[in-house]
């Protein structure tokens, strides 16, 4: 069904067949698949290296997790604004992908220095921040409005396939080469370069009708005067503050379920597999029943995962339930929020408007990771998950006011 659109004579145009996905979306999905495989090779081993290799505490891990999430916000607005201003979202996205690729070679030089590791992570995430809004704007410009949930679902499913393959590749390399981390970083760099080449050569940017002379950063922020977009931004940020970072959730699963530390790099696989399987069908469901309803529903599932982690249960079944719920959460929220927000933003400011939503959410999630780290350092993991479950419940109830 999806491959049929790749044969279109103009892959930049929205697909006309019901149920099809534009070739631009497929191409960006391939780029994201390769890039995420590269990125997850590194991030899958970071918690193991930081917690059990360097012996960092919960407070330091929270700071690093917050940096991992929040550093993307630093340049999201810049990426979105220049994408609209220059009328060249593909070129701006290339800059972001290229920056992230270059950082893969800097990890070996960082060694065991937390400060150096933080700088490298910040640069890598800044590259992600630059590319995200232009990429998502390309998806929305190439797709009819009634198929946005499906298009983002397909893209996120391909993206997550890379997230699934990355930890497997990293685990295989570390097993074969007996803990050779530089080899992991080297292969990760090569994959990131391939993704940049695929984007530059094979993905066509959708044609736009943007009047660049009217694109101003002030006009972008003025979008928040629209009640619907303002409510969406505030609700997404509120929910983001109540979201525990991925590193903490995986460490929480490993410790609460009583799993061996060596299992930690493999835990993201269950999340990625669930996300990959459900992203497309949940995207189609969001188009039918309402994207915000599905977005909130994902947070309800995440709330259930926090409750399980706060309980005294242990074993692989507990880990499976929590990781599956984590994957459902991402399938319901990652692309669905952009699909919900994009119709609220005019085409001339599409990338800028989406970047504003993404920036608020990323900063809020970074703050949430730091707060959770401080709380866990003071009261331990299980009580910290119980507190976050309670505040997430309140935030979900508040989010029901958004239409």
Tab-separated table of C-alpha atoms in Angstrom:
chain	number	residue	atom	x	y	z
A	1	UNK	CA	0.000	0.000	0.000
A	2	UNK	CA	2.683	2.494	1.015
A	3	UNK	CA	5.184	1.427	-1.644
A	4	UNK	CA	2.768	2.364	-4.405
A	5	UNK	CA	3.305	6.062	-3.710
A	6	UNK	CA	7.033	5.712	-4.273
A	7	UNK	CA	6.330	5.243	-7.968
A	8	UNK	CA	4.626	8.624	-8.197
A	9	UNK	CA	6.058	10.940	-10.846
A	10	UNK	CA	6.048	13.758	-8.271
A	11	UNK	CA	6.930	12.423	-4.842
A	12	UNK	CA	6.650	15.865	-3.305
A	13	UNK	CA	2.902	16.021	-3.894
A	14	UNK	CA	0.418	14.664	-1.343
A	15	UNK	CA	-0.856	11.222	-2.188
A	16	UNK	CA	-4.277	11.149	-3.783
A	17	UNK	CA	-5.146	7.533	-3.043
A	18	UNK	CA	-6.971	6.915	0.200
A	19	UNK	CA	-4.750	5.039	2.595
A	20	UNK	CA	-1.485	5.850	0.786
A	21	UNK	CA	1.441	7.770	2.207
A	22	UNK	CA	3.487	10.303	0.175
A	23	UNK	CA	6.962	9.293	-0.962
A	24	UNK	CA	8.428	12.263	0.922
A	25	UNK	CA	7.172	10.732	4.163
A	26	UNK	CA	8.592	7.320	3.248
A	27	UNK	CA	11.953	8.873	2.380
A	28	UNK	CA	12.091	10.770	5.649
A	29	UNK	CA	11.159	7.541	7.409
A	30	UNK	CA	14.167	5.792	5.883
A	31	UNK	CA	16.417	8.656	7.010
A	32	UNK	CA	14.992	8.482	10.516
A	33	UNK	CA	15.346	4.698	10.613
A	34	UNK	CA	19.072	4.860	9.865
A	35	UNK	CA	19.616	7.869	12.137
A	36	UNK	CA	17.795	6.279	15.060
A	37	UNK	CA	19.754	3.078	14.642
A	38	UNK	CA	22.906	5.179	14.885
A	39	UNK	CA	21.661	7.154	17.884
A	40	UNK	CA	20.292	4.209	19.834
A	41	UNK	CA	23.552	2.314	19.515
A	42	UNK	CA	24.969	5.002	21.795
A	43	UNK	CA	22.008	5.747	24.048
A	44	UNK	CA	21.269	2.072	24.743
A	45	UNK	CA	24.597	1.668	26.530
A	46	UNK	CA	24.660	5.068	28.271
A	47	UNK	CA	22.630	4.095	31.391
A	48	UNK	CA	24.744	0.968	31.882
A	49	UNK	CA	27.945	2.950	31.439
A	50	UNK	CA	26.878	5.852	33.648
A	51	UNK	CA	25.238	3.945	36.515
A	52	UNK	CA	27.363	0.816	36.695
A	53	UNK	CA	30.525	1.991	34.939
A	54	UNK	CA	31.024	5.478	36.381
A	55	UNK	CA	28.823	4.996	39.443
A	56	UNK	CA	26.796	8.195	39.024
A	57	UNK	CA	23.958	8.813	41.473
A	58	UNK	CA	20.294	9.483	40.757
A	59	UNK	CA	20.771	13.251	40.961
A	60	UNK	CA	23.559	13.234	38.350
A	61	UNK	CA	21.631	10.800	36.169
A	62	UNK	CA	18.612	13.088	36.342
A	63	UNK	CA	20.753	16.030	35.220
A	64	UNK	CA	22.157	14.057	32.292
A	65	UNK	CA	18.714	12.729	31.363
A	66	UNK	CA	17.343	16.256	31.544
A	67	UNK	CA	20.167	17.470	29.317
A	68	UNK	CA	19.463	14.649	26.866
A	69	UNK	CA	15.852	15.778	26.585
A	70	UNK	CA	16.232	19.523	27.037
A	71	UNK	CA	19.196	20.183	24.772
A	72	UNK	CA	16.945	19.542	21.775
A	73	UNK	CA	14.930	22.605	22.798
A	74	UNK	CA	17.875	24.975	22.462
A	75	UNK	CA	17.746	25.072	18.685
A	76	UNK	CA	14.233	23.844	17.852
A	77	UNK	CA	12.950	27.366	17.426
A	78	UNK	CA	15.975	28.339	15.334
A	79	UNK	CA	15.528	25.291	13.124
A	80	UNK	CA	11.828	25.952	12.654
A	81	UNK	CA	12.260	29.672	12.045
A	82	UNK	CA	15.055	29.369	9.479
A	83	UNK	CA	13.179	26.574	7.753
A	84	UNK	CA	10.219	28.906	7.215
A	85	UNK	CA	12.295	32.008	6.606
A	86	UNK	CA	14.543	30.436	3.984
A	87	UNK	CA	11.805	28.259	2.538
A	88	UNK	CA	14.252	25.336	2.589
A	89	UNK	CA	13.267	22.868	5.310
A	90	UNK	CA	15.348	20.092	3.789
A	91	UNK	CA	18.544	22.177	3.924
A	92	UNK	CA	17.964	23.104	7.572
A	93	UNK	CA	17.213	19.476	8.433
A	94	UNK	CA	20.487	18.453	6.757
A	95	UNK	CA	22.399	20.773	9.090
A	96	UNK	CA	20.814	19.108	12.105
A	97	UNK	CA	21.440	15.577	10.880
A	98	UNK	CA	25.037	16.480	10.010
A	99	UNK	CA	25.732	17.956	13.449
A	100	UNK	CA	24.418	14.852	15.209
A	101	UNK	CA	26.532	12.635	12.944
A	102	UNK	CA	29.701	14.544	13.778
A	103	UNK	CA	29.194	14.148	17.530
A	104	UNK	CA	29.434	10.355	17.286
A	105	UNK	CA	33.191	10.719	16.812
A	106	UNK	CA	33.464	12.888	19.936
A	107	UNK	CA	32.183	10.272	22.396
A	108	UNK	CA	35.464	8.304	22.572
A	109	UNK	CA	37.348	11.524	23.309
A	110	UNK	CA	34.980	12.322	26.202
A	111	UNK	CA	36.251	9.319	28.156
A	112	UNK	CA	34.917	9.092	31.711
A	113	UNK	CA	34.455	12.844	32.196
A	114	UNK	CA	30.813	13.629	32.986
A	115	UNK	CA	31.326	17.204	31.843
A	116	UNK	CA	32.706	16.136	28.473
A	117	UNK	CA	29.986	13.519	28.036
A	118	UNK	CA	27.414	16.203	28.798
A	119	UNK	CA	28.854	18.514	26.152
A	120	UNK	CA	28.794	15.787	23.518
A	121	UNK	CA	25.228	14.818	24.414
A	122	UNK	CA	24.228	18.488	24.280
A	123	UNK	CA	25.695	18.904	20.788
A	124	UNK	CA	24.070	15.705	19.556
A	125	UNK	CA	20.666	16.720	20.933
A	126	UNK	CA	21.083	20.243	19.531
A	127	UNK	CA	21.378	18.633	16.107
A	128	UNK	CA	18.139	16.776	16.771
A	129	UNK	CA	16.543	20.061	17.796
A	130	UNK	CA	17.558	21.736	14.549
A	131	UNK	CA	16.190	18.986	12.325
A	132	UNK	CA	12.943	18.014	14.053
A	133	UNK	CA	10.641	20.916	13.151
A	134	UNK	CA	11.757	21.147	9.483
A	135	UNK	CA	11.343	17.386	9.107
A	136	UNK	CA	7.863	17.405	10.644
A	137	UNK	CA	6.921	20.444	8.554
A	138	UNK	CA	7.926	18.515	5.411
A	139	UNK	CA	5.642	15.675	6.494
A	140	UNK	CA	2.673	18.013	7.016
A	141	UNK	CA	3.240	19.880	3.743
A	142	UNK	CA	3.409	16.622	1.783
A	143	UNK	CA	0.304	15.064	3.370
A	144	UNK	CA	-3.428	15.894	3.105
A	145	UNK	CA	-4.855	17.160	6.395
A	146	UNK	CA	-7.107	14.143	6.919
A	147	UNK	CA	-4.154	11.742	6.709
A	148	UNK	CA	-1.700	13.421	9.062
A	149	UNK	CA	-2.109	10.887	11.853
A	150	UNK	CA	-1.464	8.024	9.437
A	151	UNK	CA	1.556	9.769	7.874
A	152	UNK	CA	3.166	10.555	11.220
A	153	UNK	CA	2.378	7.028	12.389
A	154	UNK	CA	4.159	5.470	9.404
A	155	UNK	CA	7.122	7.794	9.838
A	156	UNK	CA	7.399	7.073	13.562
A	157	UNK	CA	7.086	3.328	12.932
A	158	UNK	CA	10.063	3.454	10.560
A	159	UNK	CA	11.933	5.701	12.991
A	160	UNK	CA	11.325	3.200	15.768
A	161	UNK	CA	12.512	0.302	13.636
A	162	UNK	CA	15.899	1.979	13.811
A	163	UNK	CA	15.537	2.382	17.560
A	164	UNK	CA	14.893	-1.356	17.715
A	165	UNK	CA	17.918	-2.297	15.613
A	166	UNK	CA	20.352	0.099	17.311
A	167	UNK	CA	20.529	-1.618	20.732
A	168	UNK	CA	20.779	-5.026	19.061
A	169	UNK	CA	23.742	-3.859	16.993
A	170	UNK	CA	25.408	-2.244	20.026
A	171	UNK	CA	24.887	-5.338	22.178
A	172	UNK	CA	26.285	-7.550	19.406
A	173	UNK	CA	29.370	-5.387	18.960
A	174	UNK	CA	30.072	-5.199	22.696
A	175	UNK	CA	29.672	-8.975	22.947
A	176	UNK	CA	31.914	-9.763	19.983
A	177	UNK	CA	34.543	-7.126	20.764
A	178	UNK	CA	34.433	-7.494	24.566
A	179	UNK	CA	33.308	-4.036	25.647
A	180	UNK	CA	34.905	-2.065	22.802
A	181	UNK	CA	32.902	1.166	23.115
A	182	UNK	CA	34.929	3.055	20.429
A	183	UNK	CA	33.778	0.428	17.911
A	184	UNK	CA	30.158	1.184	18.807
A	185	UNK	CA	30.753	4.910	18.307
A	186	UNK	CA	32.543	4.304	14.986
A	187	UNK	CA	29.742	2.204	13.507
A	188	UNK	CA	27.212	4.710	14.825
A	189	UNK	CA	29.048	7.515	12.987
A	190	UNK	CA	29.076	5.582	9.711
A	191	UNK	CA	25.329	4.971	9.901
A	192	UNK	CA	24.662	8.651	10.660
A	193	UNK	CA	26.648	9.682	7.581
A	194	UNK	CA	24.646	7.264	5.418
A	195	UNK	CA	21.423	8.859	6.692
A	196	UNK	CA	22.678	12.331	5.726
A	197	UNK	CA	23.496	11.088	2.226
A	198	UNK	CA	20.065	9.491	1.818
A	199	UNK	CA	18.361	12.743	2.837
A	200	UNK	CA	20.528	14.872	0.547
A	201	UNK	CA	20.209	12.668	-2.537
A	202	UNK	CA	16.933	10.759	-2.375
A	203	UNK	CA	14.374	12.862	-0.435
A	204	UNK	CA	12.587	15.669	-2.244
A	205	UNK	CA	11.197	18.542	-0.225
A	206	UNK	CA	7.471	19.148	-0.821
A	207	UNK	CA	6.555	22.202	-2.829
A	208	UNK	CA	5.303	25.066	-0.660
A	209	UNK	CA	3.475	28.345	-1.184
A	210	UNK	CA	5.159	30.201	1.678
A	211	UNK	CA	5.598	33.965	1.363
A	212	UNK	CA	8.981	34.211	3.039
A	213	UNK	CA	8.823	37.994	3.411
A	214	UNK	CA	6.043	37.506	5.980
A	215	UNK	CA	7.967	35.016	8.086
A	216	UNK	CA	9.052	36.672	11.332
A	217	UNK	CA	9.939	35.099	14.653
A	218	UNK	CA	7.563	37.550	16.338
A	219	UNK	CA	4.784	36.279	14.111
A	220	UNK	CA	5.598	32.768	15.258
A	221	UNK	CA	5.199	33.642	18.920
A	222	UNK	CA	2.050	35.581	18.058
A	223	UNK	CA	0.515	32.222	17.155
A	224	UNK	CA	0.191	31.599	20.882
A	225	UNK	CA	-2.557	34.216	20.931
A	226	UNK	CA	-4.756	31.614	19.286
A	227	UNK	CA	-6.593	29.881	22.162
A	228	UNK	CA	-6.462	26.390	20.648
A	229	UNK	CA	-2.705	26.415	20.044
A	230	UNK	CA	-1.996	28.078	23.395
A	231	UNK	CA	-4.011	25.453	25.268
A	232	UNK	CA	-2.214	22.696	23.371
A	233	UNK	CA	1.217	24.113	24.245
A	234	UNK	CA	0.393	24.573	27.915
A	235	UNK	CA	-1.190	21.150	28.301
A	236	UNK	CA	1.681	19.400	26.493
A	237	UNK	CA	4.182	21.203	28.719
A	238	UNK	CA	2.269	20.343	31.892
A	239	UNK	CA	2.157	16.681	30.927
A	240	UNK	CA	5.834	16.839	29.993
A	241	UNK	CA	6.863	17.957	33.477
A	242	UNK	CA	5.182	14.823	34.855
A	243	UNK	CA	7.031	12.512	32.459
A	244	UNK	CA	10.013	10.534	33.733
A	245	UNK	CA	12.974	10.389	31.342
A	246	UNK	CA	13.681	7.194	29.450
A	247	UNK	CA	16.970	6.518	31.252
A	248	UNK	CA	15.214	6.590	34.620
A	249	UNK	CA	12.368	4.402	33.453
A	250	UNK	CA	14.755	1.725	32.172
A	251	UNK	CA	16.839	1.865	35.353
A	252	UNK	CA	13.600	1.697	37.345
A	253	UNK	CA	12.449	-1.384	35.429
A	254	UNK	CA	15.829	-3.091	35.884
A	255	UNK	CA	15.961	-2.442	39.617
A	256	UNK	CA	12.276	-2.796	40.491
A	257	UNK	CA	11.916	-6.030	38.541
A	258	UNK	CA	15.146	-7.412	40.005
A	259	UNK	CA	16.834	-7.919	36.632
A	260	UNK	CA	20.628	-8.229	36.263
A	261	UNK	CA	22.466	-5.017	35.258
A	262	UNK	CA	23.555	-6.682	32.007
A	263	UNK	CA	19.923	-6.687	30.853
A	264	UNK	CA	19.726	-2.887	30.925
A	265	UNK	CA	20.865	-2.232	27.316
A	266	UNK	CA	18.217	-4.659	26.046
A	267	UNK	CA	15.247	-3.074	27.803
A	268	UNK	CA	14.666	-0.356	25.159
A	269	UNK	CA	14.019	-3.126	22.637
A	270	UNK	CA	10.631	-3.981	24.142
A	271	UNK	CA	9.601	-0.322	24.115
A	272	UNK	CA	10.787	0.113	20.525
A	273	UNK	CA	9.081	-3.064	19.305
A	274	UNK	CA	5.735	-2.025	20.795
A	275	UNK	CA	6.094	1.510	19.446
A	276	UNK	CA	6.981	0.265	15.961
A	277	UNK	CA	4.050	-2.154	15.833
A	278	UNK	CA	1.444	0.342	17.064
A	279	UNK	CA	2.568	3.720	15.669
A	280	UNK	CA	0.807	3.364	12.322
A	281	UNK	CA	-2.503	1.843	13.524
A	282	UNK	CA	-2.717	4.288	16.416
A	283	UNK	CA	-2.032	7.138	13.996
A	284	UNK	CA	-4.978	6.001	11.869
A	285	UNK	CA	-7.089	5.682	15.023
A	286	UNK	CA	-6.161	9.255	15.996
A	287	UNK	CA	-7.373	10.515	12.607
A	288	UNK	CA	-10.755	8.880	13.251
A	289	UNK	CA	-11.484	9.447	16.938
A	290	UNK	CA	-9.502	12.608	17.680
A	291	UNK	CA	-5.763	13.170	18.020
A	292	UNK	CA	-5.877	14.888	21.398
A	293	UNK	CA	-7.944	12.070	22.886
A	294	UNK	CA	-5.307	9.569	21.775
A	295	UNK	CA	-2.521	11.828	23.079
A	296	UNK	CA	-4.129	11.925	26.527
A	297	UNK	CA	-4.798	8.203	26.383
A	298	UNK	CA	-1.092	7.572	25.953
A	299	UNK	CA	-0.396	9.417	29.192
A	300	UNK	CA	-3.009	7.310	30.984
A	301	UNK	CA	-1.117	4.191	29.880
A	302	UNK	CA	2.143	5.748	31.098
A	303	UNK	CA	0.455	6.486	34.423
A	304	UNK	CA	-0.340	2.782	34.753
A	305	UNK	CA	3.333	1.966	34.151
A	306	UNK	CA	4.379	4.328	36.949
A	307	UNK	CA	1.916	2.662	39.310
A	308	UNK	CA	3.405	-0.744	38.526
A	309	UNK	CA	6.936	0.550	39.171
A	310	UNK	CA	5.808	2.076	42.449
A	311	UNK	CA	4.424	-1.273	43.630
A	312	UNK	CA	6.462	-4.091	45.145
A	313	UNK	CA	6.148	-6.461	42.177
A	314	UNK	CA	9.256	-7.957	40.560
A	315	UNK	CA	10.313	-10.276	37.751
A	316	UNK	CA	10.307	-10.347	33.968
A	317	UNK	CA	6.479	-10.120	33.658
A	318	UNK	CA	6.569	-6.769	35.466
A	319	UNK	CA	9.304	-5.544	33.152
A	320	UNK	CA	7.319	-6.689	30.104
A	321	UNK	CA	4.171	-4.853	31.232
A	322	UNK	CA	5.982	-1.589	31.961
A	323	UNK	CA	8.030	-1.617	28.751
A	324	UNK	CA	4.982	-2.452	26.633
A	325	UNK	CA	3.075	0.410	28.275
A	326	UNK	CA	6.041	2.683	27.563
A	327	UNK	CA	5.872	1.746	23.882
A	328	UNK	CA	2.118	2.368	23.770
A	329	UNK	CA	2.715	5.770	25.348
A	330	UNK	CA	5.123	6.769	22.585
A	331	UNK	CA	2.850	5.414	19.856
A	332	UNK	CA	-0.004	7.563	21.223
A	333	UNK	CA	1.995	10.745	21.699
A	334	UNK	CA	5.152	11.141	19.622
A	335	UNK	CA	3.712	11.873	16.179
A	336	UNK	CA	0.131	12.358	17.306
A	337	UNK	CA	0.903	15.666	19.031
A	338	UNK	CA	2.380	17.077	15.814
A	339	UNK	CA	-0.588	15.796	13.826
A	340	UNK	CA	-2.906	17.557	16.300
A	341	UNK	CA	-0.960	20.834	16.306
A	342	UNK	CA	-0.182	21.228	12.593
A	343	UNK	CA	-3.728	22.211	11.476
A	344	UNK	CA	-3.627	24.970	14.112
A	345	UNK	CA	-0.614	26.585	12.414
A	346	UNK	CA	-0.675	28.418	9.025
A	347	UNK	CA	1.526	26.930	6.317
A	348	UNK	CA	3.742	30.029	6.194
A	349	UNK	CA	4.758	29.417	9.822
A	350	UNK	CA	4.348	25.649	9.934
A	351	UNK	CA	7.884	24.744	11.061
A	352	UNK	CA	8.074	27.660	13.498
A	353	UNK	CA	4.714	26.842	15.058
A	354	UNK	CA	5.532	23.168	15.459
A	355	UNK	CA	8.900	24.119	16.943
A	356	UNK	CA	7.165	26.239	19.592
A	357	UNK	CA	5.046	23.255	20.657
A	358	UNK	CA	8.057	20.935	20.612
A	359	UNK	CA	10.234	23.384	22.555
A	360	UNK	CA	7.717	23.770	25.354
A	361	UNK	CA	7.321	20.009	25.641
A	362	UNK	CA	11.079	19.325	25.523
A	363	UNK	CA	11.901	21.917	28.192
A	364	UNK	CA	9.137	20.568	30.398
A	365	UNK	CA	10.360	16.987	30.035
A	366	UNK	CA	13.896	18.092	30.834
A	367	UNK	CA	12.650	19.755	34.001
A	368	UNK	CA	10.693	16.618	34.848
A	369	UNK	CA	13.798	14.446	34.533
A	370	UNK	CA	15.792	16.720	36.831
A	371	UNK	CA	12.969	16.875	39.379
A	372	UNK	CA	12.573	13.116	39.330
A	373	UNK	CA	16.309	12.647	39.830
A	374	UNK	CA	16.295	14.943	42.850
A	375	UNK	CA	13.218	13.206	44.265
A	376	UNK	CA	14.658	9.717	43.731
A	377	UNK	CA	17.916	10.770	45.371
A	378	UNK	CA	15.927	11.811	48.435
A	379	UNK	CA	13.254	9.128	48.780
A	380	UNK	CA	14.373	6.256	46.451
A	381	UNK	CA	12.932	5.121	43.115
A	382	UNK	CA	9.617	3.521	44.072
A	383	UNK	CA	8.255	6.440	46.118
A	384	UNK	CA	9.412	8.815	43.379
A	385	UNK	CA	7.395	6.895	40.782
A	386	UNK	CA	4.373	7.002	43.114
A	387	UNK	CA	4.612	10.798	43.409
A	388	UNK	CA	4.946	11.239	39.649
A	389	UNK	CA	1.971	8.940	39.073
A	390	UNK	CA	-0.151	11.189	41.276
A	391	UNK	CA	0.866	14.441	39.590
A	392	UNK	CA	0.516	12.873	36.127
A	393	UNK	CA	-3.069	11.929	36.977
A	394	UNK	CA	-3.837	15.543	37.882
A	395	UNK	CA	-2.218	16.752	34.662
A	396	UNK	CA	-4.215	14.323	32.520
A	397	UNK	CA	-7.439	15.549	34.113
A	398	UNK	CA	-6.383	19.134	33.383
A	399	UNK	CA	-5.584	18.152	29.794
A	400	UNK	CA	-9.157	17.028	29.144
A	401	UNK	CA	-10.104	20.706	28.820
A	402	UNK	CA	-8.185	20.912	25.536
A	403	UNK	CA	-10.329	20.211	22.463
